[in-house]
Coordinates of C-alpha atoms and ligand atoms in Angstrom, one line a residue:
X1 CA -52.9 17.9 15.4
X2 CA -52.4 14.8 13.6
X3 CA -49.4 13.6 11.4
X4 CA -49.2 14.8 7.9
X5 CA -48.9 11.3 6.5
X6 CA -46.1 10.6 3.8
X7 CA -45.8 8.3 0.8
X8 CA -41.9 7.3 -0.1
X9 CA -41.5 6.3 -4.1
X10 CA -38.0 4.7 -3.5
X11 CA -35.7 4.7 -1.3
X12 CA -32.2 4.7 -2.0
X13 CA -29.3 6.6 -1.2
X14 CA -31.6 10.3 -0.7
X15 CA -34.9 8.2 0.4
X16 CA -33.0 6.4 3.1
X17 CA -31.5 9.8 4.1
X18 CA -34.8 11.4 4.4
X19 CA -35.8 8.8 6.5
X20 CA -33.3 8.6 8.8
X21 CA -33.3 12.6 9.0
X22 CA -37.0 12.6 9.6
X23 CA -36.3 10.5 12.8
X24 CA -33.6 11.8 14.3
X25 CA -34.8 15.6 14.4
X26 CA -38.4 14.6 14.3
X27 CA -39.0 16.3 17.7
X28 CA -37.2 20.3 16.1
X29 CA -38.9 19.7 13.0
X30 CA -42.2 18.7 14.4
X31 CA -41.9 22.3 16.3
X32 CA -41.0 24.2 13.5
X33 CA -44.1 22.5 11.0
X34 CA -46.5 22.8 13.8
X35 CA -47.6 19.2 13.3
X36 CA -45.5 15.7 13.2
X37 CA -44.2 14.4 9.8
X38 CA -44.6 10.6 9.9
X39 CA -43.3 8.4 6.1
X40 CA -45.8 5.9 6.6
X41 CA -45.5 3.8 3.9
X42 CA -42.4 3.1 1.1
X43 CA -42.5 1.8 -1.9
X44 CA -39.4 0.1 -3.4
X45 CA -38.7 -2.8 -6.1
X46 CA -36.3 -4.0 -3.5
X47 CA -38.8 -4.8 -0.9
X48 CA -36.5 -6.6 1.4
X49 CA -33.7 -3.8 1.6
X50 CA -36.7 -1.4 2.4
X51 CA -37.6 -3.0 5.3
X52 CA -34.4 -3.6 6.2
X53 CA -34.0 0.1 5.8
X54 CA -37.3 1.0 7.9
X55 CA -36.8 -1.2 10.3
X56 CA -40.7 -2.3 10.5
X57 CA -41.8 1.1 11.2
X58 CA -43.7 1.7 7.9
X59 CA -45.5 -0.5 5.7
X60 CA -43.1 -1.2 2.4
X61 CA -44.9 -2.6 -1.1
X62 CA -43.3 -2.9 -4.5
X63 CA -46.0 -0.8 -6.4
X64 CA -46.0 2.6 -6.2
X65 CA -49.5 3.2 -7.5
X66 CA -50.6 1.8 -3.8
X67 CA -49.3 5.1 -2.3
X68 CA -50.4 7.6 -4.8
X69 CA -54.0 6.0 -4.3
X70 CA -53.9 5.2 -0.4
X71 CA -56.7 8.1 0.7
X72 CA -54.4 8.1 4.1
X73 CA -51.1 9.7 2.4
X74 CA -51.1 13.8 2.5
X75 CA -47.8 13.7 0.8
X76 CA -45.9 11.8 -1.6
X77 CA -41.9 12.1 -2.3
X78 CA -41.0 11.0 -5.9
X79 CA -37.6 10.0 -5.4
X80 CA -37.3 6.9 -8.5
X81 CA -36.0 9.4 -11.4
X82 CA -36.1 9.6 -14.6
X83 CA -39.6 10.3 -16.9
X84 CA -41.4 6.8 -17.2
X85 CA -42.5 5.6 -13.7
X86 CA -42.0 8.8 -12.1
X87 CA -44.2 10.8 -14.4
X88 CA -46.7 8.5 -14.5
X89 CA -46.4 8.5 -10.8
X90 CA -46.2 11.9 -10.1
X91 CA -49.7 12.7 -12.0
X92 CA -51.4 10.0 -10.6
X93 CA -50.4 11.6 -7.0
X94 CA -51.3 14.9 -8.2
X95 CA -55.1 13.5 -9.6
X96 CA -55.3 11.7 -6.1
X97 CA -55.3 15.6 -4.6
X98 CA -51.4 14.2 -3.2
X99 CA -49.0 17.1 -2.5
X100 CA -46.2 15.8 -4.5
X101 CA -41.7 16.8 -3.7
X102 CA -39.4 16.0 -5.8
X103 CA -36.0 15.3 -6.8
X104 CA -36.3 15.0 -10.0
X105 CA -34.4 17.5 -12.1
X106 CA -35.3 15.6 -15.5
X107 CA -39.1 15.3 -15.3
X108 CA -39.2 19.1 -14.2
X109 CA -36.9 20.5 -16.7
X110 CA -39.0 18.6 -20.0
X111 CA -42.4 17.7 -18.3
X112 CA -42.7 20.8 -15.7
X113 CA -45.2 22.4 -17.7
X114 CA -47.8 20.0 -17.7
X115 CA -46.9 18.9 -14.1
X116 CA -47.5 22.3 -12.5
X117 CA -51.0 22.6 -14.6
X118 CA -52.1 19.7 -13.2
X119 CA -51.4 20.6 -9.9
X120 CA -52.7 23.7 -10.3
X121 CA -55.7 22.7 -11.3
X122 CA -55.9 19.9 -8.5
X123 CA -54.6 22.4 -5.7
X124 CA -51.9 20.7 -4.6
X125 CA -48.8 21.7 -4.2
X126 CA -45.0 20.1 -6.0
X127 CA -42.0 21.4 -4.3
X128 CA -38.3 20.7 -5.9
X129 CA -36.2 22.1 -3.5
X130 CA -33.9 19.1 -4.1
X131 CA -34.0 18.8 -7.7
X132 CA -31.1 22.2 -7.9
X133 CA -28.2 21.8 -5.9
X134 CA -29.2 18.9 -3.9
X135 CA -28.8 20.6 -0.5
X136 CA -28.7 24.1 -1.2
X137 CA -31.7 26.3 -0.6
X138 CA -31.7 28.1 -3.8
X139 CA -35.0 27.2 -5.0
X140 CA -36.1 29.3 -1.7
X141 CA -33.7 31.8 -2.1
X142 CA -34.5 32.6 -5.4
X143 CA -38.5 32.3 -5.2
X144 CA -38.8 33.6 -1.6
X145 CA -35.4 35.2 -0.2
X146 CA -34.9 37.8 -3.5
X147 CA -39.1 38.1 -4.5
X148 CA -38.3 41.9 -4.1
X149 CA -35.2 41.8 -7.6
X150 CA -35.6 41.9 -10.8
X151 CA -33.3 39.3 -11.5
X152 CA -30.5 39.8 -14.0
X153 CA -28.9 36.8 -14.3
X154 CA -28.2 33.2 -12.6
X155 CA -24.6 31.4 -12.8
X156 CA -24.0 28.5 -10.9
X157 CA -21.6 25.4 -10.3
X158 CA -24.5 22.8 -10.3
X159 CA -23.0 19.1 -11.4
X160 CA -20.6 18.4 -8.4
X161 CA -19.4 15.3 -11.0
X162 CA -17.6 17.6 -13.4
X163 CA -16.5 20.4 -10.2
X164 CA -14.6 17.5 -9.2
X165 CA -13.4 16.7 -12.4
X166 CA -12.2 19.8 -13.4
X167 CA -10.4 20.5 -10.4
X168 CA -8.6 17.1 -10.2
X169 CA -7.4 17.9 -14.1
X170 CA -5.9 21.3 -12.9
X171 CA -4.8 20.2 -9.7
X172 CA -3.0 17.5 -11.2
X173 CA -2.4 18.7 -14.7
X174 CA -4.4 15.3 -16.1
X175 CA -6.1 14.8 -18.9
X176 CA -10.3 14.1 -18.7
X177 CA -10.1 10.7 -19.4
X178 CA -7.7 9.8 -16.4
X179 CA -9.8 11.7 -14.0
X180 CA -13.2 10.0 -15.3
X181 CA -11.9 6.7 -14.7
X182 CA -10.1 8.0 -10.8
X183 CA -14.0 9.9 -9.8
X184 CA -15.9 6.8 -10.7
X185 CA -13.4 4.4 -8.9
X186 CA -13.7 7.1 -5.9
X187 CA -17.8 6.6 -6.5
X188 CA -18.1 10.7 -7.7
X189 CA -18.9 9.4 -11.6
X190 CA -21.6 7.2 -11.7
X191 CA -20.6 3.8 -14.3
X192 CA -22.7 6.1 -16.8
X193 CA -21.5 9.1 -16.2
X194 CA -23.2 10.4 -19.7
X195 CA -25.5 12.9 -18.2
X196 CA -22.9 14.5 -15.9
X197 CA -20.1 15.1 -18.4
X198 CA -22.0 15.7 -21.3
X199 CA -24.1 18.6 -19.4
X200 CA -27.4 17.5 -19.4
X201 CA -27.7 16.9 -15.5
X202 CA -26.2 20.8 -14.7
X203 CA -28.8 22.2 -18.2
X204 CA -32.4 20.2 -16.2
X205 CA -31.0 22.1 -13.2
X206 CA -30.1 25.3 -15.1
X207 CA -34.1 25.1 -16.8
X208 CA -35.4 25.2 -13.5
X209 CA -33.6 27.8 -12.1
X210 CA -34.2 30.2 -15.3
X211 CA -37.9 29.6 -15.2
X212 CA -38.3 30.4 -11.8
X213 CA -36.2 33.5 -11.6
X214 CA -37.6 35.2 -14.9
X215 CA -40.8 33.3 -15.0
X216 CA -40.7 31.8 -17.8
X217 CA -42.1 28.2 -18.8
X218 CA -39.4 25.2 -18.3
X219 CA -38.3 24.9 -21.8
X220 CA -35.3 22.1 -21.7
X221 CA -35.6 21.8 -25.1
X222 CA -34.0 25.6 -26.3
X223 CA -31.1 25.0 -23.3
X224 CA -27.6 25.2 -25.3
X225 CA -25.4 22.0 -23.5
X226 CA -22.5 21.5 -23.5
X227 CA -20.3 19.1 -21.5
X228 CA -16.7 19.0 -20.4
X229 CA -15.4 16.0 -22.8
X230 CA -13.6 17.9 -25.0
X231 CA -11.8 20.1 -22.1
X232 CA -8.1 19.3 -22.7
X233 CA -5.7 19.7 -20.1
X234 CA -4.0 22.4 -22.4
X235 CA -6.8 25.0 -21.8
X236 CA -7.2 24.5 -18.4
X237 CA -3.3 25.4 -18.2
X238 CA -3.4 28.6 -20.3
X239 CA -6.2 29.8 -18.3
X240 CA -4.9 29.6 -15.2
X241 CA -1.9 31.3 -16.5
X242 CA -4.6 34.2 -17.8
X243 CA -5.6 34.4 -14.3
X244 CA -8.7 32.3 -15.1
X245 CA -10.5 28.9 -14.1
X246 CA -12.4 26.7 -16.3
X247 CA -15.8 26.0 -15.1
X248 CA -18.6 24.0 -16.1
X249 CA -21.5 26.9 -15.2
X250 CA -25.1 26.4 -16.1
X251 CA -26.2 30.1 -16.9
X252 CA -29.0 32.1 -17.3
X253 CA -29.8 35.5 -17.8
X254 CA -32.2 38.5 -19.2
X255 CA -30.7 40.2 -22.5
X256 CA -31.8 42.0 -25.0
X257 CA -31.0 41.4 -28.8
X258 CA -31.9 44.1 -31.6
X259 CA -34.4 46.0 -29.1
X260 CA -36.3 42.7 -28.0
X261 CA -35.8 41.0 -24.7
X262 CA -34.5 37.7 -24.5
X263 CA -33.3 34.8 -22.1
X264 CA -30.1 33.5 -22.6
X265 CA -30.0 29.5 -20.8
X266 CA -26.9 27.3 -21.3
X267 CA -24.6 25.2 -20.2
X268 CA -20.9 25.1 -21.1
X269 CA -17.5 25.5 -19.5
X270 CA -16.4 28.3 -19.2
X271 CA -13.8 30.8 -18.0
X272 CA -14.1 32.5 -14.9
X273 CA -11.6 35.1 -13.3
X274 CA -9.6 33.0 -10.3
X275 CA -10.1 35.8 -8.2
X276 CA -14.0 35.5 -7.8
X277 CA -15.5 33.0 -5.1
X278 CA -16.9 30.9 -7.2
X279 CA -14.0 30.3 -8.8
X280 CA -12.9 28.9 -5.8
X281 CA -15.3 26.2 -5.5
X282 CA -13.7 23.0 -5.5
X283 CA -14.3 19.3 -5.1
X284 CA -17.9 18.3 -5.3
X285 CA -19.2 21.1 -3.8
X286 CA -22.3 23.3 -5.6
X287 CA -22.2 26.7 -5.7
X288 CA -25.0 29.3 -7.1
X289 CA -24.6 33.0 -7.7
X290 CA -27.5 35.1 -8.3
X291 CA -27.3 39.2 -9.7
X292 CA -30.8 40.5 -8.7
X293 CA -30.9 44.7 -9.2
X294 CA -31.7 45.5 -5.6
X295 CA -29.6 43.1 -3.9
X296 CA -26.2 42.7 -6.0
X297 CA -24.6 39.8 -6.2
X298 CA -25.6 37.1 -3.8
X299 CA -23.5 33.9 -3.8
X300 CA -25.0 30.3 -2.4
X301 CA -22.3 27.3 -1.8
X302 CA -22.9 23.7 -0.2
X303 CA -23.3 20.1 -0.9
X304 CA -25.0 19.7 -4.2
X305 CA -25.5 15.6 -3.7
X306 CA -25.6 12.6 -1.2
X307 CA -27.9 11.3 1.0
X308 CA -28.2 13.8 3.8
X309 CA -27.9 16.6 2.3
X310 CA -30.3 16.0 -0.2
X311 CA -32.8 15.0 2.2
X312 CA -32.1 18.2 4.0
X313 CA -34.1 19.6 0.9
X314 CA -36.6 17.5 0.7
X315 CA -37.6 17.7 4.3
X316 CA -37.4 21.7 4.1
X317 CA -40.3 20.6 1.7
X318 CA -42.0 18.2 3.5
X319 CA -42.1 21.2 6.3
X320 CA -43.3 23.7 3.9
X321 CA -46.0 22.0 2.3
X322 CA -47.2 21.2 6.1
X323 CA -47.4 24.6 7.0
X324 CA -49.3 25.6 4.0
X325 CA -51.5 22.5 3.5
X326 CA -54.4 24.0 5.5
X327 CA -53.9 27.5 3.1
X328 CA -56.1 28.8 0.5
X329 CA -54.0 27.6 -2.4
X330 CA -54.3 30.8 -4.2
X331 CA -52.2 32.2 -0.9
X332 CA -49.5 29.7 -1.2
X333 CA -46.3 30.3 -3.0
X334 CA -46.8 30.0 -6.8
X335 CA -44.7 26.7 -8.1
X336 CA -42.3 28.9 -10.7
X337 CA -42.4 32.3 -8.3
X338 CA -44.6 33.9 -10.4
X339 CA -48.6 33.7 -10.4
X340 CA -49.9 31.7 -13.4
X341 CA -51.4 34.8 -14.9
X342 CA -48.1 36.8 -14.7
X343 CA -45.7 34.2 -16.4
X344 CA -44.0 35.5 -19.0
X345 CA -43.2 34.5 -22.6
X346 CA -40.2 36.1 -23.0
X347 CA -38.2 33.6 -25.8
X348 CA -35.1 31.8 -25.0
X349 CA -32.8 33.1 -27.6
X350 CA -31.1 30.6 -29.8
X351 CA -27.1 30.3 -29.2
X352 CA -26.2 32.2 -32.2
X353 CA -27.8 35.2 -30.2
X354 CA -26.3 35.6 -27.2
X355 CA -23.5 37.7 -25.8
X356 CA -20.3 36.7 -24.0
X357 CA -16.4 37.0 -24.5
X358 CA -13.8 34.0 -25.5
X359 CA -10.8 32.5 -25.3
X360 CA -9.7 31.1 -28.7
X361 CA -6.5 29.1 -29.0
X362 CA -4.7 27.8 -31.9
X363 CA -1.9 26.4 -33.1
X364 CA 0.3 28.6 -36.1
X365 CA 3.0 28.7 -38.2
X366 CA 5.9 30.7 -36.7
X367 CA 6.1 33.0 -39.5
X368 CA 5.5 36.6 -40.3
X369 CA 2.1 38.2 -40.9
X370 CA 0.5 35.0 -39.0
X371 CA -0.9 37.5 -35.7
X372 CA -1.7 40.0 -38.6
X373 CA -4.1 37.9 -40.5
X374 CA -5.5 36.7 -37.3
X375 CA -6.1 40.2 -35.7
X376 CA -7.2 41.7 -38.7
X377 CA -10.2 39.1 -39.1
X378 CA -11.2 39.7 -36.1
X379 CA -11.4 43.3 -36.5
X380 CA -13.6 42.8 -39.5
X381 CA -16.2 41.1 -37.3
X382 CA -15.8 44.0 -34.8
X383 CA -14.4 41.6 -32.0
X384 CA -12.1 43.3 -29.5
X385 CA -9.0 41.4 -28.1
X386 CA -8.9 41.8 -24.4
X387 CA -5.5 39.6 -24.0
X388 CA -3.2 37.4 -25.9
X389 CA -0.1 35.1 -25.4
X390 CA 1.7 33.3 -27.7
X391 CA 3.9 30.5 -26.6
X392 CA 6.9 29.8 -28.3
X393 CA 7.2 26.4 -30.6
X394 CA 8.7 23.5 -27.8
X395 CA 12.0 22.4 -28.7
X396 CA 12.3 20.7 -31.9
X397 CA 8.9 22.0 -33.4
X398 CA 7.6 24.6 -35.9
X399 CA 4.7 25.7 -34.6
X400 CA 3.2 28.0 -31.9
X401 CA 0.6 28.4 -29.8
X402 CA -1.9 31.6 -29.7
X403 CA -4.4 32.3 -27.3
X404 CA -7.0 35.2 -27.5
X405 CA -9.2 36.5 -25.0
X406 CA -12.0 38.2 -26.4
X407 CA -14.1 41.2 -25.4
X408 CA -17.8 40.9 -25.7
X409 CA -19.2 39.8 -29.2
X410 CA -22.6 38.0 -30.3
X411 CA -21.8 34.0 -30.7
X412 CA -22.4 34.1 -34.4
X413 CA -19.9 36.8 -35.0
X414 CA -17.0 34.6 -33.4
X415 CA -17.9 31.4 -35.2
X416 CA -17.8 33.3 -38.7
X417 CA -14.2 34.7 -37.3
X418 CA -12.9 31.3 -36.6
X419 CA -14.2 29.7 -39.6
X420 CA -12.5 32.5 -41.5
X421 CA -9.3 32.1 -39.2
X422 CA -9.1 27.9 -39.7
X423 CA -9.3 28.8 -43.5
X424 CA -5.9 30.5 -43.2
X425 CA -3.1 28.1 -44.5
X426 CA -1.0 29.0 -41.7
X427 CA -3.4 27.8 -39.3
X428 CA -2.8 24.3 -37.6
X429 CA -6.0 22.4 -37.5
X430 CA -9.1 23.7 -35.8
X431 CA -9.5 26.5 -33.3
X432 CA -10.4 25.6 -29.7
X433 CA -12.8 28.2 -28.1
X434 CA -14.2 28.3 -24.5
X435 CA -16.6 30.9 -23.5
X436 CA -15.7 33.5 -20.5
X437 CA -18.0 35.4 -18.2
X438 CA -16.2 38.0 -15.9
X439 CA -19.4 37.9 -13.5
X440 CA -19.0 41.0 -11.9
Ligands
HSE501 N1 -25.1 13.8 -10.5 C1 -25.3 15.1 -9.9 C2 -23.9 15.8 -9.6 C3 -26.0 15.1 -8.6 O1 -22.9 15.2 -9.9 O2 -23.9 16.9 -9.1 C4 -27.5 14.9 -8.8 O3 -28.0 15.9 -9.6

């Protein structure tokens, strides 16, 4: 049989992976697609680094719209980011009757929608096993591997940036802004590290991953995000001596609110009990655990970024669309897991809605009645404590630290309590709260 013929938009660090990757196993992945997979042309501003990088054995151009249009490419990898170019890219490849994979966690997560339509209507497919988790197969997993659960919800470890923050602040006992400055000298923060920190990386990923495993449209727009820039060193301390770790988690799960079913999606950190694995995860490194009914808990962990293992993805894609380019395309996989007809429109519940416990911590006068007043507002919003510790003032000072742990409440319960709680006189400044999952 002949090659399935592919079409490179940009090759940097994952393109040049994927090309190397391609070669050097081309003869076991060739057996396992059932035909050869051949990247036979690349297209790249930098013309001259892409040749050097292909060493003559493709042809290389600077304009992109020359591979979605060439009538010899089966398959085209978007690798350039963002939503301009690559959209505009994407659909042209997808008009063209172009099989289209994809890295690209941003156009997915806000312009999925329209993107999967399209290719729906063209019969082509777009695969994104890269886009979550770089190397990790949990696109698969969760589409494929678990089609049997109803799955319950979706936690996962998914910006390897802010892992390796957040481990290098409690390893070290630093503040944020030290370890930013250390992870992009060690290249793990990008010089614009913006949609890392901030969470907006982790919530495209987190969108993907809720739409698929509830079938539900990508909605980006209702994710809750929240980033790890205001993490102080403080919390991450208290926590640990709680017997918790401080995560940044992308989460998504089903819930029910007043009788009506509901999706919760955000992204926040949030406390985790030290002794699960995913707790554990450190560095880098990606981890993703899913709760189906059937199964239980099923946990996924690997390199979430860099060059090979992202191609490792994208190649897994390349190898699936092979195998089912000759398919009736109402046989193949459906893009979010679900069949168009059986999506559902279950609503993504607005933060104020959804369920989890806390930690709180603030600073108080050292005085009597202090706890009291504290305890008993939070009895008035039905919240139940679950732990507390109060640290006594440092040497010198007047005040004293309080951290709560939480049982579950609704969101909007716990911000009326700490509104009501940063009213009291004898509370210093505002009220620090972090969310916890037990994950069990
Ligand atoms: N910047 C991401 C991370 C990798 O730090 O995990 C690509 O999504």
């Amino acid at each position: 049989m002949k090659p399935i013929k592919v079409g490179l938009l940009g090759i940097g660090t994952v393109g040049s992976g994927t090309f190397n990757v391609l070669k050097r196993n081309q003869a076991e992945i060739k057996g396992r697609a059932g035909r050869a997979i051949e990247i036979a042309m690349v297209a790249d501003l930098n013309v001259a680094r892409a040749k050097e990088l292909t060493n003559g054995e493709c042809e290389v151009v600077s304009d992109g719209n020359l591979v979605v249009t060439n009538p010899d490419i089966d398959i085209v990898i978007e690798l350039i980011g963002g939503y301009g170019v690559a959209k505009d890219l994407v659909m042209k490849a997808i008009a063209n009757g172009k099989h289209v994979v994809t890295a690209n966690k941003a156009l997915l997560a806000t312009h999925g929608t329209e993107i999967f339509k399209a290719a729906q209507e063209k019969g082509v497919m777009v695969a994104f096993e890269a886009a979550v988790a770089g190397g990790i197969p949990i696109i698969k997993a969760l589409r494929e591997g678990l089609t049997a659960n109803r799955i319950e919800w979706v936690a996962g470890i998914i910006n390897g940036t802010t892992n390796f923050i957040l481990s290098e602040m409690r390893d070290k006992g630093l503040d944020f802004d030290v370890v930013l400055k250390e992870a992009q000298r060690l290249g793990y923060a990008e010089a614009d590290p913006t949609f890392d920190i901030e969470g907006v990386d982790a919530a495209h990923k987190a969108t993907i991953m809720s739409a698929i495993a509830f079938g539900i449209p990508v909605q980006f727009d209702k994710a809750h995000v929240e980033g790890i820039t205001k993490l102080q060193a403080t919390d991450i301390r208290y926590a640990e001596q709680l017997g918790y770790r401080i995560k940044l988690l992308g989460i998504t799960k089903r819930t029910k609110v007043n009788g009506r079913d509901g999706i919760e999606l955000r992204v926040h950190p949030t406390l985790i009990p030290a002794k699960r694995l995913i707790a554990n995860v450190e560095g880098a490194m990606n981890a993703v655990l899913v709760q189906g009914d059937a199964v239980g808990a099923t946990l996924y962990y690997g390199k979430g970024a860099g060059s090979e293992p992202t191609a490792s993805a994208v190649i897994a894609d390349l190898v699936d669309i092979t195998r089912l380019a000759t398919a009736d395309p109402g046989n193949r996989v459906p893009h979010l897991a679900f069949q168009p007809e059986s999506m559902s429109d279950t609503p993504v519940l607005p933060m104020s809605e959804i369920t989890t416990s806390y930690y709180l911590r603030m600073q108080v006068a050292d005085q009597p009645g202090v706890l009291a007043d504290i305890t008993r507002i939070l009895a008035d919003s039905t919240i139940s404590i679950d732990a507390m510790l109060q640290k006594e003032p440092a040497e010198g000072e007047t005040k004293a630290d309080i951290i709560i742990l939480t049982h579950q409440t609704q969101e909007k319960n716990i911000v009326t309590a700490i509104q009501k709680i940063e009213s009291l006189d004898t509370v210093v400044g505002h009220v620090s709260k972090i969310r916890l999952e037990q994950l069990s």
